[in-house]
PDB file of C-alpha atoms in Angstrom:
ATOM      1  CA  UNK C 705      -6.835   1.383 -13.421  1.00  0.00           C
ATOM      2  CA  UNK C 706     -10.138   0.282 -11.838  1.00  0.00           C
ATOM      3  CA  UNK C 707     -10.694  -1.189  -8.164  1.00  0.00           C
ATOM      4  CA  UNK C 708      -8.687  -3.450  -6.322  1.00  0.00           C
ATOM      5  CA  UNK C 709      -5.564  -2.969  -9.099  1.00  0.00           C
ATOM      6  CA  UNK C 710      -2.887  -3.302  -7.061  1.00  0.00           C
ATOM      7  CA  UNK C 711      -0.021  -0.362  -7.999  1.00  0.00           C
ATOM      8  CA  UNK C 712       3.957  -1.054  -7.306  1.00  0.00           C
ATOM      9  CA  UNK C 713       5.596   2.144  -6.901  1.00  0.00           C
ATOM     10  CA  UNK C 714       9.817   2.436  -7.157  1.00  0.00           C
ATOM     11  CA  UNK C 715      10.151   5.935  -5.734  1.00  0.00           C
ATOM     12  CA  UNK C 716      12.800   7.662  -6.046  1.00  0.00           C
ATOM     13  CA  UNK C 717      13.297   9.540  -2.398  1.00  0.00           C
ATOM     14  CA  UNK C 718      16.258   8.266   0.544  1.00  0.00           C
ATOM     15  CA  UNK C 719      13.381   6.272   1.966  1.00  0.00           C
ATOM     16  CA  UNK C 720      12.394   4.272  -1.233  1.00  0.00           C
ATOM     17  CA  UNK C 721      16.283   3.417  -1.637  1.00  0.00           C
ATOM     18  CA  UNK C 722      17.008   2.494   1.993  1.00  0.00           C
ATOM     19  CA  UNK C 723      13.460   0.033   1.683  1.00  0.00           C
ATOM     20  CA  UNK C 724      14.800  -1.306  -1.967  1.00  0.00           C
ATOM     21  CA  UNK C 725      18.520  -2.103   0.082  1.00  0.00           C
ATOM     22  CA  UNK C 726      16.844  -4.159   2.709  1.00  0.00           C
ATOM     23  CA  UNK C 727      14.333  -6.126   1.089  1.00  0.00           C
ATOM     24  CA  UNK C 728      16.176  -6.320  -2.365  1.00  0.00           C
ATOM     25  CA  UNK C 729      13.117  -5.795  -4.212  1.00  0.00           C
ATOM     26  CA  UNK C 730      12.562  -3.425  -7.074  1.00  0.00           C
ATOM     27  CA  UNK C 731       9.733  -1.633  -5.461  1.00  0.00           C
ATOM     28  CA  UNK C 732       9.841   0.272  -1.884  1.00  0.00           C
ATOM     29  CA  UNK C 733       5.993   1.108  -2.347  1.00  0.00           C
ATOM     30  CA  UNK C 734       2.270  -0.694  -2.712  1.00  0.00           C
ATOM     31  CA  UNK C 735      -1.222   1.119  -3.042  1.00  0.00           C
ATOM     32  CA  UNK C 736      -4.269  -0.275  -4.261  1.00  0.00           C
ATOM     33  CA  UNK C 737      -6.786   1.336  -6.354  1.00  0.00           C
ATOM     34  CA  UNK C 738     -10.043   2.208  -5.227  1.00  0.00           C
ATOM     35  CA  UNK C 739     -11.487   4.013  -8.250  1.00  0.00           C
ATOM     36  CA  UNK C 740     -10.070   4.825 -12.015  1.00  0.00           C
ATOM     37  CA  UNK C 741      -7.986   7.699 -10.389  1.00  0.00           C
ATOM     38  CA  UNK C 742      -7.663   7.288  -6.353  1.00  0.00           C
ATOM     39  CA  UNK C 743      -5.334   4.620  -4.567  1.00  0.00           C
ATOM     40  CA  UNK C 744      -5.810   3.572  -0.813  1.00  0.00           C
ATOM     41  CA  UNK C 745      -2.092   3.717   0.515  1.00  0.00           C
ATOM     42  CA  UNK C 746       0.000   3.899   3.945  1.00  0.00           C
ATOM     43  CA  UNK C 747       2.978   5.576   3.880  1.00  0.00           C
ATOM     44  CA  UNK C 748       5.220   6.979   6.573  1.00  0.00           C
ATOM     45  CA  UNK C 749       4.574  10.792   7.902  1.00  0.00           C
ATOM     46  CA  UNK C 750       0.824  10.193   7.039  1.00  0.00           C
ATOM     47  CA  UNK C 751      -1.943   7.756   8.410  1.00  0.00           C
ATOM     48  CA  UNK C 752      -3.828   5.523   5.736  1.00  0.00           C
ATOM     49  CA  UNK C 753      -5.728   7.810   3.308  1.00  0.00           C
ATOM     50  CA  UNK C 754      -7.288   7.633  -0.003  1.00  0.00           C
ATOM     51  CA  UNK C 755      -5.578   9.864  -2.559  1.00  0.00           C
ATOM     52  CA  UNK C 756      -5.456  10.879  -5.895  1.00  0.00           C
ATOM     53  CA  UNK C 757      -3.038   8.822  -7.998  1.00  0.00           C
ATOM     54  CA  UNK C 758       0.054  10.361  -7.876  1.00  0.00           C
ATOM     55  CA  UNK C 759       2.688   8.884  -9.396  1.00  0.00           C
ATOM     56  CA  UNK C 760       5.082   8.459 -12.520  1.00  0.00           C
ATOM     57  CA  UNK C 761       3.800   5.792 -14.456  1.00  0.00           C
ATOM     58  CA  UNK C 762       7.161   5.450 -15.462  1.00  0.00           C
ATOM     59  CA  UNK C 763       7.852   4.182 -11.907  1.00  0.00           C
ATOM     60  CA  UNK C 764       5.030   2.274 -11.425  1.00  0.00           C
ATOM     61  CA  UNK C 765       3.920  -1.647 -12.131  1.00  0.00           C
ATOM     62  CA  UNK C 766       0.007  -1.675 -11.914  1.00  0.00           C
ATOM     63  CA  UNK C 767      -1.580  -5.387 -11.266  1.00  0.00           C
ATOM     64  CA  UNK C 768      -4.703  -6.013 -12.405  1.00  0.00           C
ATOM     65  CA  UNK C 769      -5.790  -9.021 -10.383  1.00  0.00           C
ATOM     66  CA  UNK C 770      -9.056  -9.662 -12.689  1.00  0.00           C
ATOM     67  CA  UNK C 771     -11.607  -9.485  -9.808  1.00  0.00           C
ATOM     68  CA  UNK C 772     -15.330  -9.367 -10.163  1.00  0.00           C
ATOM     69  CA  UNK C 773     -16.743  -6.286 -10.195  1.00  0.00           C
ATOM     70  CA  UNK C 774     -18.714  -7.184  -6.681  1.00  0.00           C
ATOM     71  CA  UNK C 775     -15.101  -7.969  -5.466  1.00  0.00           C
ATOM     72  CA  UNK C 776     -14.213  -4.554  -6.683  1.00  0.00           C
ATOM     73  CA  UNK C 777     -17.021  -3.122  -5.009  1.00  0.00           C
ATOM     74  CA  UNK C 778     -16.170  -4.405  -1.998  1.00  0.00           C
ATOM     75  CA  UNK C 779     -12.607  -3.734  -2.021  1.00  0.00           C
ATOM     76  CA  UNK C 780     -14.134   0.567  -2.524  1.00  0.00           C
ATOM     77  CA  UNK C 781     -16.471  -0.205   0.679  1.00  0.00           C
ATOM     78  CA  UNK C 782     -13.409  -2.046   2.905  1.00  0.00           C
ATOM     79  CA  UNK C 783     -11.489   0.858   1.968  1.00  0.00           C
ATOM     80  CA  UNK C 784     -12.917   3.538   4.469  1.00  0.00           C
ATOM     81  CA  UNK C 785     -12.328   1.154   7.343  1.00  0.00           C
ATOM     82  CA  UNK C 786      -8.824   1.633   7.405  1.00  0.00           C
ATOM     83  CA  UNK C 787      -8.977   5.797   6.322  1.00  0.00           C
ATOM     84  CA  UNK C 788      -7.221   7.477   9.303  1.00  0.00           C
ATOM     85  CA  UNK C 789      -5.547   4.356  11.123  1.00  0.00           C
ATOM     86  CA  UNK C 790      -1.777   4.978  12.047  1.00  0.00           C
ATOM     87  CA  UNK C 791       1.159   4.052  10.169  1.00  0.00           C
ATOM     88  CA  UNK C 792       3.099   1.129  11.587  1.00  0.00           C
ATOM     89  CA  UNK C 793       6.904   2.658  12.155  1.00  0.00           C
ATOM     90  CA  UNK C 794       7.919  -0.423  14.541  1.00  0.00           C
ATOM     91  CA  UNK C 795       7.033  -2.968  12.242  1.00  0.00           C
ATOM     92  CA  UNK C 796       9.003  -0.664   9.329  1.00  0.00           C
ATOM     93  CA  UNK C 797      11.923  -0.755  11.165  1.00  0.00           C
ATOM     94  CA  UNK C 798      11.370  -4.540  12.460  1.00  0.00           C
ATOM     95  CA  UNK C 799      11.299  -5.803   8.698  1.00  0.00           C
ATOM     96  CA  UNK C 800      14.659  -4.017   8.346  1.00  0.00           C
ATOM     97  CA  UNK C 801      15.812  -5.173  11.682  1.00  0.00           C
ATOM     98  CA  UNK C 802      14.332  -8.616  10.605  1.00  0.00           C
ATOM     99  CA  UNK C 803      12.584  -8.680  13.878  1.00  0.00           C
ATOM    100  CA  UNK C 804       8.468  -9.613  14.453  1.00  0.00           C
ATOM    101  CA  UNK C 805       7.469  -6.213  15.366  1.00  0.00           C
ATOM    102  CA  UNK C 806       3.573  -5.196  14.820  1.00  0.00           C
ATOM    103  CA  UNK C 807       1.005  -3.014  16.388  1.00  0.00           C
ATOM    104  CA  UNK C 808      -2.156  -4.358  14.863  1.00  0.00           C
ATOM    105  CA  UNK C 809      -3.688  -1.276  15.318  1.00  0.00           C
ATOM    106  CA  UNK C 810      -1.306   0.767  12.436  1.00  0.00           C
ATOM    107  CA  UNK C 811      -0.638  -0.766   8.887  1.00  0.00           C
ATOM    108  CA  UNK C 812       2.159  -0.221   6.578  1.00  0.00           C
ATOM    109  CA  UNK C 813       1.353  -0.438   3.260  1.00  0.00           C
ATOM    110  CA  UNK C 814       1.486  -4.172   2.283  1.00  0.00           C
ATOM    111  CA  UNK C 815      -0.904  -4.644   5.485  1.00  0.00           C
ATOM    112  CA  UNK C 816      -3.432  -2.643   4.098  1.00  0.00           C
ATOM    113  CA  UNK C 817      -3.568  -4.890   0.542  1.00  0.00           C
ATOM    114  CA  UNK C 818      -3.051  -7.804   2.182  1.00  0.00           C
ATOM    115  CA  UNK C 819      -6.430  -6.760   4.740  1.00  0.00           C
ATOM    116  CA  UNK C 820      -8.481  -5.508   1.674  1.00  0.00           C
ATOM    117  CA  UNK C 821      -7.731  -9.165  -0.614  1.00  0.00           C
ATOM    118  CA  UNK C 822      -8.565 -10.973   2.927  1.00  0.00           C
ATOM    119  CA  UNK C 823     -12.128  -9.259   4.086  1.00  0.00           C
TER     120      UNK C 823
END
């Protein structure tokens, strides 16, 4: 796994089953590497952190997206900008709601890729 892999997690918790029921997807969880062995991620009860990587393999697609290494580099720079923001519970429960609900001020996890590929 090296920087700016981008990691698709199934879980296996209530919460990973209720987001798998509404979207109909396969995975109820995205991270994105910053190193070999930590993952930038935002998930609920926590703010956006870098952590060690955590999960099963087993339950996990990883994406390697073949950037450049200065693209990688970048993507491990970009990353601290978003360490500590809030996680986004209204636009969680807007996506299951199908509503437009977002405080651009707190992510949920697919922000934070999506702001990291963009910068």
């Amino acid at each position: 796994m090296q920087a700016g892999d981008i990691v698709f997690v199934q879980g296996r918790t209530l919460i990973s089953k209720i987001i798998r029921f509404f979207d109909k997807g396969d995975f109820s969880h995205v991270a994105m590497a910053v190193s070999p062995n930590l993952i930038i991620e935002a998930q609920y009860g926590t703010k956006v952190r870098i952590v060690p990587f955590r999960f099963d393999y087993a339950d996990c697609e990883i994406i390697d997206l073949h950037l450049t290494e200065v693209q990688r580099r970048q993507i491990q720079i970009n990353a601290n900008r978003y360490v500590g923001k809030r996680y986004d519970y209204m636009q969680a429960i807007g996506m299951g709601l199908k509503r437009g609900i977002d405080n651009h001020n707190a992510y949920i996890c697919t922000e934070i890729i999506h702001e990291l590929l963009n910068l």
